[in-house]
Every structure is written in C-alpha cells, then in structure tokens.
Amino acid sequence: MKNIIVLLASTFFVLGLQAQTDLSKNEVIKRLRQANNYFMNKWPDPGKTIVTNKERRANIWTRGVYYEGLMALYKLDQQKDYYDYAVEWGEKHDWKPVRGEVYTRHADNQNCGMTYIDLYRIDPQPERIDAIKKNIDSVINSGRYNDWTWIDAIQMAMPIYAKLGVTLKDTKYFDYMYKMYHHIKYKEGGHGLYNPEDQLWWRDKDFIPPYKEPNGEDCYWSRGNGWVLAALALVLEELPDTDSHYQEYLADFKSLAKALVPLQRTDGFWNVSLHDPNNYGGKEASGTALFVYGMAWGINHSILDKEMYLPVITKGWNALTKESLQPNGFLGYLQSTGKEPKDGQPVTVDKVPDFEDYGLGCFLLAGTEVYELAK
C-alpha cells in the first residue's frame, strides 16, 4: 500500500508540473535545442574571436558559462555535435585559461576550466586538465586567498576547485575553496559581501551600506545573486557531504533560495534590483534562469521543498520559454554585462545584449533541471 501511495504522489506531481507549464520533457528538450541551435548556427567556429567594444578570445567567462550549459544539455541530449563543439573550443584555446595565461588569478579567466574538466572526465586526455590544474595549484601554493572580491567570482571559479578535488581525489582543493569562500563571505569589504539579515549578497564592496537603492533599500543585483545560487548548487553536486564545510554551503544555498521566493514578479521573472522594483524594474532573463536552475536543482536533490518551490519554478520557466525565448531561438530580456541594475539598460525583448552566450548558458542550466523535474 505504501508503494502505491508513493507512486500515486509521484504521478500527480509530474502531471501537476506538466499541467502548470504545459510542457512535457520532450517539450523542454525542444526549447533547449531551439535556443542552442540558434547560437551554434550563429557561431559555427568556436574559436572565432568575440568583437564588441574590443576583440576578445572566445574562452572568456561569457563563453565559458555557455559551455557550462552546453555540457549540462549534453548529459541528457547526447548529440555528437554538442560534444564536438565543446572539444573544438577547448582545442582552439589550447585547453588554457583566457589568453593562455596559465597562472592568472582572475576568476573570470579561470571559468573555462570548468568545461575542460568535464571534457577530461569524458575522455581523460592529460592536456585537457593540465593547464587548469597548474593554474589552481599556483593559487593554492601562493597562500593568498583574497582573489574573490565580487560575487560573480564565486560562480566563475568555485566549482572548479570542487571538480578538481573530486576528479583528482585530493581534498586540498576543497580546503582552499573554503578559504576563498570564507574571505568573500565574511571578510571582503570589511565584513563580507553576505548580508545574513536579508540572506542576500552585495555584488562587491562598493554596494555595501551606506550605499542604497533609490527607495532606500540595500542594493542586491539579481544576476549576481543568481551566480551565487548556481555556484552553490554546482559545488554541492560535487562535494562529499562529509566535507567539514558542506553544511555551511547547504545552509547558504537554502537561505538564499528562500529569500528569493517573495521577490519574484507576478509574471515569473525577477527584477534586476531585488529590493527596488522601480530601479530599472522589468523582466530580466539571466537572473531568472539562474534562480530557476538553482531551485529546480534543489528539488531534484531533495534539498528544497516541492510544495513551496515548484510554483516558483513553474512561473519562472514559463516566463523564460513563453516570453524570453523567441521563435528563432533568440533570448530576449537579457541584461548585458555589468554589475548593477543600471547597466545594459534598457532590457527589452528585442535588444541584443553585448554578449548572447552567458544568458544562453543560464537558460540551458535551468532547462536541464526542469527536464529532470518533468522526468
């Protein structure tokens, strides 16, 4: 009888998700392919430099986030084109950090290493992991752990430490990862970038009070907090629960997710400013996608409560697929690069951001977890 009740509950849960989103798992895959195909067709050469206000190598952080999403998509939709596209990207950049700077300390320049490690796990060719291992080892050997001075850095680099620790079976990466995290959470800017009162993160020391939004509230940037939620999910996915800091990461993940729930707009999006909806208020896709990803991941790993978070995820995914995603695969309502609400404005459905890749990466991450929910 108990098994029958569990089965019925699971069935009703899946049917409820599909009814609320009007999406089956096949529909989720369709949307992910639609968005990804648009980008791969636009960028057939993964080594082509990116030209905006200047020319950049194509393994900068914006493209690295895209490949994070692509690798997540590949896990559930194993098309050879996806894998080949990622491998060619690594090869054309010699499997090194940005500009070939093996010993860079900047988290943005390290981000590409996350995908290099994932590809190494599929096919353990030493060159795929050699440079990023040397890079992170050099940071550890320096004994300096104050590199992360802005919360985006948590997502750009923190999961690399977790992945290296698991891949190489070496806990030194876990230990140093926490030193870096402890600094940005408790020390950076005087007392850290995490505000336990609101359970949200200031983007960097420039936004710690007395800085305020026009309405007098603290400034919490949507995408920045999205980076933190996504990073904690990626780390918790890898890190053994026996690690001495696992419970702190888990508590921070749950607290941040909970704080975001009442801040969601009625249309399913989140504003760029989490505590001031009138400061460049409006639909924004990247923060929304990161929140959907983190919350869906939390349900899929029995960390977050389905009853509480499923309606939030449903509204967010509907917003992304029915309003942000366009018929040709373009993603609208995506804020350009920046660090606060005023950057990259206006955010509209038809405006092409300065970089299209990171928004797609966030969307792919979100969709792969929603797929698991539908499944």
PDB file of N, CA, C and O in Angstrom, residues 256-299:
ATOM      1  N   LEU A 256      19.435  31.421   0.679  1.00  0.00           N
ATOM      2  CA  LEU A 256      19.339  32.299  -0.486  1.00  0.00           C
ATOM      3  C   LEU A 256      18.103  31.961  -1.312  1.00  0.00           C
ATOM      4  O   LEU A 256      17.364  32.859  -1.742  1.00  0.00           O
ATOM      5  N   ALA A 257      17.856  30.686  -1.544  1.00  0.00           N
ATOM      6  CA  ALA A 257      16.671  30.282  -2.307  1.00  0.00           C
ATOM      7  C   ALA A 257      15.401  30.791  -1.632  1.00  0.00           C
ATOM      8  O   ALA A 257      14.493  31.328  -2.292  1.00  0.00           O
ATOM      9  N   LYS A 258      15.334  30.645  -0.330  1.00  0.00           N
ATOM     10  CA  LYS A 258      14.148  31.084   0.415  1.00  0.00           C
ATOM     11  C   LYS A 258      13.949  32.587   0.316  1.00  0.00           C
ATOM     12  O   LYS A 258      12.820  33.075   0.163  1.00  0.00           O
ATOM     13  N   ALA A 259      15.042  33.334   0.383  1.00  0.00           N
ATOM     14  CA  ALA A 259      14.949  34.795   0.316  1.00  0.00           C
ATOM     15  C   ALA A 259      14.458  35.276  -1.040  1.00  0.00           C
ATOM     16  O   ALA A 259      13.865  36.357  -1.149  1.00  0.00           O
ATOM     17  N   LEU A 260      14.690  34.488  -2.079  1.00  0.00           N
ATOM     18  CA  LEU A 260      14.318  34.888  -3.435  1.00  0.00           C
ATOM     19  C   LEU A 260      12.837  34.685  -3.742  1.00  0.00           C
ATOM     20  O   LEU A 260      12.285  35.355  -4.622  1.00  0.00           O
ATOM     21  N   VAL A 261      12.200  33.773  -3.045  1.00  0.00           N
ATOM     22  CA  VAL A 261      10.814  33.410  -3.365  1.00  0.00           C
ATOM     23  C   VAL A 261       9.879  34.615  -3.341  1.00  0.00           C
ATOM     24  O   VAL A 261       9.159  34.861  -4.325  1.00  0.00           O
ATOM     25  N   PRO A 262       9.838  35.391  -2.268  1.00  0.00           N
ATOM     26  CA  PRO A 262       8.883  36.507  -2.255  1.00  0.00           C
ATOM     27  C   PRO A 262       9.260  37.665  -3.175  1.00  0.00           C
ATOM     28  O   PRO A 262       8.459  38.596  -3.348  1.00  0.00           O
ATOM     29  N   LEU A 263      10.431  37.603  -3.771  1.00  0.00           N
ATOM     30  CA  LEU A 263      10.889  38.687  -4.641  1.00  0.00           C
ATOM     31  C   LEU A 263      10.534  38.455  -6.108  1.00  0.00           C
ATOM     32  O   LEU A 263      10.772  39.332  -6.949  1.00  0.00           O
ATOM     33  N   GLN A 264       9.970  37.296  -6.425  1.00  0.00           N
ATOM     34  CA  GLN A 264       9.593  37.005  -7.812  1.00  0.00           C
ATOM     35  C   GLN A 264       8.435  37.885  -8.253  1.00  0.00           C
ATOM     36  O   GLN A 264       7.491  38.134  -7.495  1.00  0.00           O
ATOM     37  N   ARG A 265       8.504  38.361  -9.475  1.00  0.00           N
ATOM     38  CA  ARG A 265       7.421  39.150 -10.049  1.00  0.00           C
ATOM     39  C   ARG A 265       6.218  38.248 -10.343  1.00  0.00           C
ATOM     40  O   ARG A 265       6.363  37.028 -10.481  1.00  0.00           O
ATOM     41  N   THR A 266       5.043  38.843 -10.483  1.00  0.00           N
ATOM     42  CA  THR A 266       3.849  38.055 -10.776  1.00  0.00           C
ATOM     43  C   THR A 266       3.919  37.394 -12.147  1.00  0.00           C
ATOM     44  O   THR A 266       3.276  36.374 -12.378  1.00  0.00           O
ATOM     45  N   ASP A 267       4.733  37.959 -13.070  1.00  0.00           N
ATOM     46  CA  ASP A 267       4.847  37.375 -14.405  1.00  0.00           C
ATOM     47  C   ASP A 267       5.904  36.259 -14.464  1.00  0.00           C
ATOM     48  O   ASP A 267       6.126  35.667 -15.515  1.00  0.00           O
ATOM     49  N   GLY A 268       6.569  35.970 -13.333  1.00  0.00           N
ATOM     50  CA  GLY A 268       7.530  34.873 -13.285  1.00  0.00           C
ATOM     51  C   GLY A 268       8.979  35.296 -13.329  1.00  0.00           C
ATOM     52  O   GLY A 268       9.861  34.538 -12.929  1.00  0.00           O
ATOM     53  N   PHE A 269       9.254  36.493 -13.832  1.00  0.00           N
ATOM     54  CA  PHE A 269      10.622  36.998 -13.863  1.00  0.00           C
ATOM     55  C   PHE A 269      11.003  37.566 -12.499  1.00  0.00           C
ATOM     56  O   PHE A 269      10.168  37.724 -11.610  1.00  0.00           O
ATOM     57  N   TRP A 270      12.288  37.897 -12.358  1.00  0.00           N
ATOM     58  CA  TRP A 270      12.765  38.715 -11.249  1.00  0.00           C
ATOM     59  C   TRP A 270      13.287  40.021 -11.834  1.00  0.00           C
ATOM     60  O   TRP A 270      13.793  40.045 -12.973  1.00  0.00           O
ATOM     61  N   ASN A 271      13.162  41.105 -11.085  1.00  0.00           N
ATOM     62  CA  ASN A 271      13.730  42.383 -11.493  1.00  0.00           C
ATOM     63  C   ASN A 271      15.244  42.348 -11.360  1.00  0.00           C
ATOM     64  O   ASN A 271      15.797  41.542 -10.612  1.00  0.00           O
ATOM     65  N   VAL A 272      15.931  43.259 -12.049  1.00  0.00           N
ATOM     66  CA  VAL A 272      17.384  43.330 -11.915  1.00  0.00           C
ATOM     67  C   VAL A 272      17.785  43.775 -10.516  1.00  0.00           C
ATOM     68  O   VAL A 272      18.839  43.388 -10.003  1.00  0.00           O
ATOM     69  N   SER A 273      16.961  44.599  -9.877  1.00  0.00           N
ATOM     70  CA  SER A 273      17.183  45.007  -8.492  1.00  0.00           C
ATOM     71  C   SER A 273      16.203  44.245  -7.616  1.00  0.00           C
ATOM     72  O   SER A 273      14.987  44.414  -7.730  1.00  0.00           O
ATOM     73  N   LEU A 274      16.737  43.411  -6.731  1.00  0.00           N
ATOM     74  CA  LEU A 274      15.864  42.519  -5.975  1.00  0.00           C
ATOM     75  C   LEU A 274      15.051  43.235  -4.910  1.00  0.00           C
ATOM     76  O   LEU A 274      13.974  42.763  -4.543  1.00  0.00           O
ATOM     77  N   HIS A 275      15.525  44.361  -4.389  1.00  0.00           N
ATOM     78  CA  HIS A 275      14.802  45.072  -3.339  1.00  0.00           C
ATOM     79  C   HIS A 275      14.267  46.430  -3.766  1.00  0.00           C
ATOM     80  O   HIS A 275      13.704  47.151  -2.943  1.00  0.00           O
ATOM     81  N   ASP A 276      14.443  46.785  -5.036  1.00  0.00           N
ATOM     82  CA  ASP A 276      13.864  48.034  -5.530  1.00  0.00           C
ATOM     83  C   ASP A 276      13.302  47.793  -6.932  1.00  0.00           C
ATOM     84  O   ASP A 276      13.986  47.990  -7.941  1.00  0.00           O
ATOM     85  N   PRO A 277      12.049  47.375  -7.018  1.00  0.00           N
ATOM     86  CA  PRO A 277      11.449  47.053  -8.321  1.00  0.00           C
ATOM     87  C   PRO A 277      11.301  48.238  -9.245  1.00  0.00           C
ATOM     88  O   PRO A 277      11.049  48.062 -10.443  1.00  0.00           O
ATOM     89  N   ASN A 278      11.468  49.445  -8.717  1.00  0.00           N
ATOM     90  CA  ASN A 278      11.330  50.638  -9.553  1.00  0.00           C
ATOM     91  C   ASN A 278      12.659  51.160 -10.068  1.00  0.00           C
ATOM     92  O   ASN A 278      12.689  52.130 -10.818  1.00  0.00           O
ATOM     93  N   ASN A 279      13.762  50.552  -9.637  1.00  0.00           N
ATOM     94  CA  ASN A 279      15.071  50.960 -10.139  1.00  0.00           C
ATOM     95  C   ASN A 279      15.403  50.086 -11.346  1.00  0.00           C
ATOM     96  O   ASN A 279      15.935  48.989 -11.200  1.00  0.00           O
ATOM     97  N   TYR A 280      15.070  50.579 -12.534  1.00  0.00           N
ATOM     98  CA  TYR A 280      15.188  49.815 -13.768  1.00  0.00           C
ATOM     99  C   TYR A 280      14.422  48.496 -13.646  1.00  0.00           C
ATOM    100  O   TYR A 280      14.913  47.427 -14.007  1.00  0.00           O
ATOM    101  N   GLY A 281      13.230  48.587 -13.131  1.00  0.00           N
ATOM    102  CA  GLY A 281      12.402  47.391 -12.986  1.00  0.00           C
ATOM    103  C   GLY A 281      11.969  46.846 -14.331  1.00  0.00           C
ATOM    104  O   GLY A 281      11.891  47.569 -15.320  1.00  0.00           O
ATOM    105  N   GLY A 282      11.700  45.565 -14.361  1.00  0.00           N
ATOM    106  CA  GLY A 282      11.259  44.918 -15.598  1.00  0.00           C
ATOM    107  C   GLY A 282      11.750  43.501 -15.708  1.00  0.00           C
ATOM    108  O   GLY A 282      12.525  43.025 -14.872  1.00  0.00           O
ATOM    109  N   LYS A 283      11.301  42.831 -16.717  1.00  0.00           N
ATOM    110  CA  LYS A 283      11.651  41.426 -16.931  1.00  0.00           C
ATOM    111  C   LYS A 283      13.145  41.287 -17.226  1.00  0.00           C
ATOM    112  O   LYS A 283      13.695  42.070 -17.984  1.00  0.00           O
ATOM    113  N   GLU A 284      13.773  40.278 -16.616  1.00  0.00           N
ATOM    114  CA  GLU A 284      15.196  40.024 -16.878  1.00  0.00           C
ATOM    115  C   GLU A 284      15.437  38.531 -16.848  1.00  0.00           C
ATOM    116  O   GLU A 284      15.078  37.845 -15.894  1.00  0.00           O
ATOM    117  N   ALA A 285      16.060  38.020 -17.913  1.00  0.00           N
ATOM    118  CA  ALA A 285      16.133  36.576 -18.122  1.00  0.00           C
ATOM    119  C   ALA A 285      17.297  35.877 -17.433  1.00  0.00           C
ATOM    120  O   ALA A 285      17.160  34.739 -17.000  1.00  0.00           O
ATOM    121  N   SER A 286      18.458  36.514 -17.319  1.00  0.00           N
ATOM    122  CA  SER A 286      19.620  35.787 -16.813  1.00  0.00           C
ATOM    123  C   SER A 286      19.491  35.463 -15.325  1.00  0.00           C
ATOM    124  O   SER A 286      19.718  34.325 -14.899  1.00  0.00           O
ATOM    125  N   GLY A 287      19.125  36.469 -14.528  1.00  0.00           N
ATOM    126  CA  GLY A 287      18.904  36.195 -13.113  1.00  0.00           C
ATOM    127  C   GLY A 287      17.786  35.197 -12.917  1.00  0.00           C
ATOM    128  O   GLY A 287      17.887  34.268 -12.099  1.00  0.00           O
ATOM    129  N   THR A 288      16.712  35.360 -13.679  1.00  0.00           N
ATOM    130  CA  THR A 288      15.574  34.437 -13.589  1.00  0.00           C
ATOM    131  C   THR A 288      16.009  33.017 -13.893  1.00  0.00           C
ATOM    132  O   THR A 288      15.649  32.069 -13.183  1.00  0.00           O
ATOM    133  N   ALA A 289      16.781  32.831 -14.951  1.00  0.00           N
ATOM    134  CA  ALA A 289      17.222  31.482 -15.331  1.00  0.00           C
ATOM    135  C   ALA A 289      18.100  30.868 -14.246  1.00  0.00           C
ATOM    136  O   ALA A 289      17.975  29.671 -13.940  1.00  0.00           O
ATOM    137  N   LEU A 290      18.985  31.648 -13.657  1.00  0.00           N
ATOM    138  CA  LEU A 290      19.853  31.117 -12.605  1.00  0.00           C
ATOM    139  C   LEU A 290      19.048  30.726 -11.372  1.00  0.00           C
ATOM    140  O   LEU A 290      19.338  29.710 -10.727  1.00  0.00           O
ATOM    141  N   PHE A 291      18.022  31.505 -11.045  1.00  0.00           N
ATOM    142  CA  PHE A 291      17.183  31.164  -9.899  1.00  0.00           C
ATOM    143  C   PHE A 291      16.376  29.896 -10.184  1.00  0.00           C
ATOM    144  O   PHE A 291      16.238  29.023  -9.319  1.00  0.00           O
ATOM    145  N   VAL A 292      15.833  29.790 -11.385  1.00  0.00           N
ATOM    146  CA  VAL A 292      15.095  28.583 -11.762  1.00  0.00           C
ATOM    147  C   VAL A 292      16.010  27.359 -11.705  1.00  0.00           C
ATOM    148  O   VAL A 292      15.628  26.299 -11.196  1.00  0.00           O
ATOM    149  N   TYR A 293      17.217  27.523 -12.228  1.00  0.00           N
ATOM    150  CA  TYR A 293      18.185  26.422 -12.182  1.00  0.00           C
ATOM    151  C   TYR A 293      18.445  25.963 -10.752  1.00  0.00           C
ATOM    152  O   TYR A 293      18.335  24.786 -10.421  1.00  0.00           O
ATOM    153  N   GLY A 294      18.795  26.914  -9.891  1.00  0.00           N
ATOM    154  CA  GLY A 294      19.137  26.553  -8.521  1.00  0.00           C
ATOM    155  C   GLY A 294      17.981  25.907  -7.782  1.00  0.00           C
ATOM    156  O   GLY A 294      18.156  24.885  -7.103  1.00  0.00           O
ATOM    157  N   MET A 295      16.802  26.471  -7.928  1.00  0.00           N
ATOM    158  CA  MET A 295      15.643  25.929  -7.211  1.00  0.00           C
ATOM    159  C   MET A 295      15.243  24.553  -7.744  1.00  0.00           C
ATOM    160  O   MET A 295      14.905  23.645  -6.968  1.00  0.00           O
ATOM    161  N   ALA A 296      15.260  24.389  -9.062  1.00  0.00           N
ATOM    162  CA  ALA A 296      14.928  23.084  -9.631  1.00  0.00           C
ATOM    163  C   ALA A 296      15.961  22.045  -9.223  1.00  0.00           C
ATOM    164  O   ALA A 296      15.619  20.899  -8.892  1.00  0.00           O
ATOM    165  N   TRP A 297      17.227  22.444  -9.224  1.00  0.00           N
ATOM    166  CA  TRP A 297      18.273  21.532  -8.759  1.00  0.00           C
ATOM    167  C   TRP A 297      18.008  21.139  -7.309  1.00  0.00           C
ATOM    168  O   TRP A 297      18.166  19.974  -6.921  1.00  0.00           O
ATOM    169  N   GLY A 298      17.590  22.091  -6.497  1.00  0.00           N
ATOM    170  CA  GLY A 298      17.323  21.816  -5.090  1.00  0.00           C
ATOM    171  C   GLY A 298      16.217  20.809  -4.883  1.00  0.00           C
ATOM    172  O   GLY A 298      16.310  19.925  -4.021  1.00  0.00           O
ATOM    173  N   ILE A 299      15.154  20.915  -5.677  1.00  0.00           N
ATOM    174  CA  ILE A 299      14.084  19.926  -5.592  1.00  0.00           C
ATOM    175  C   ILE A 299      14.583  18.565  -6.074  1.00  0.00           C
ATOM    176  O   ILE A 299      14.335  17.529  -5.440  1.00  0.00           O
TER     177      ILE A 299
END
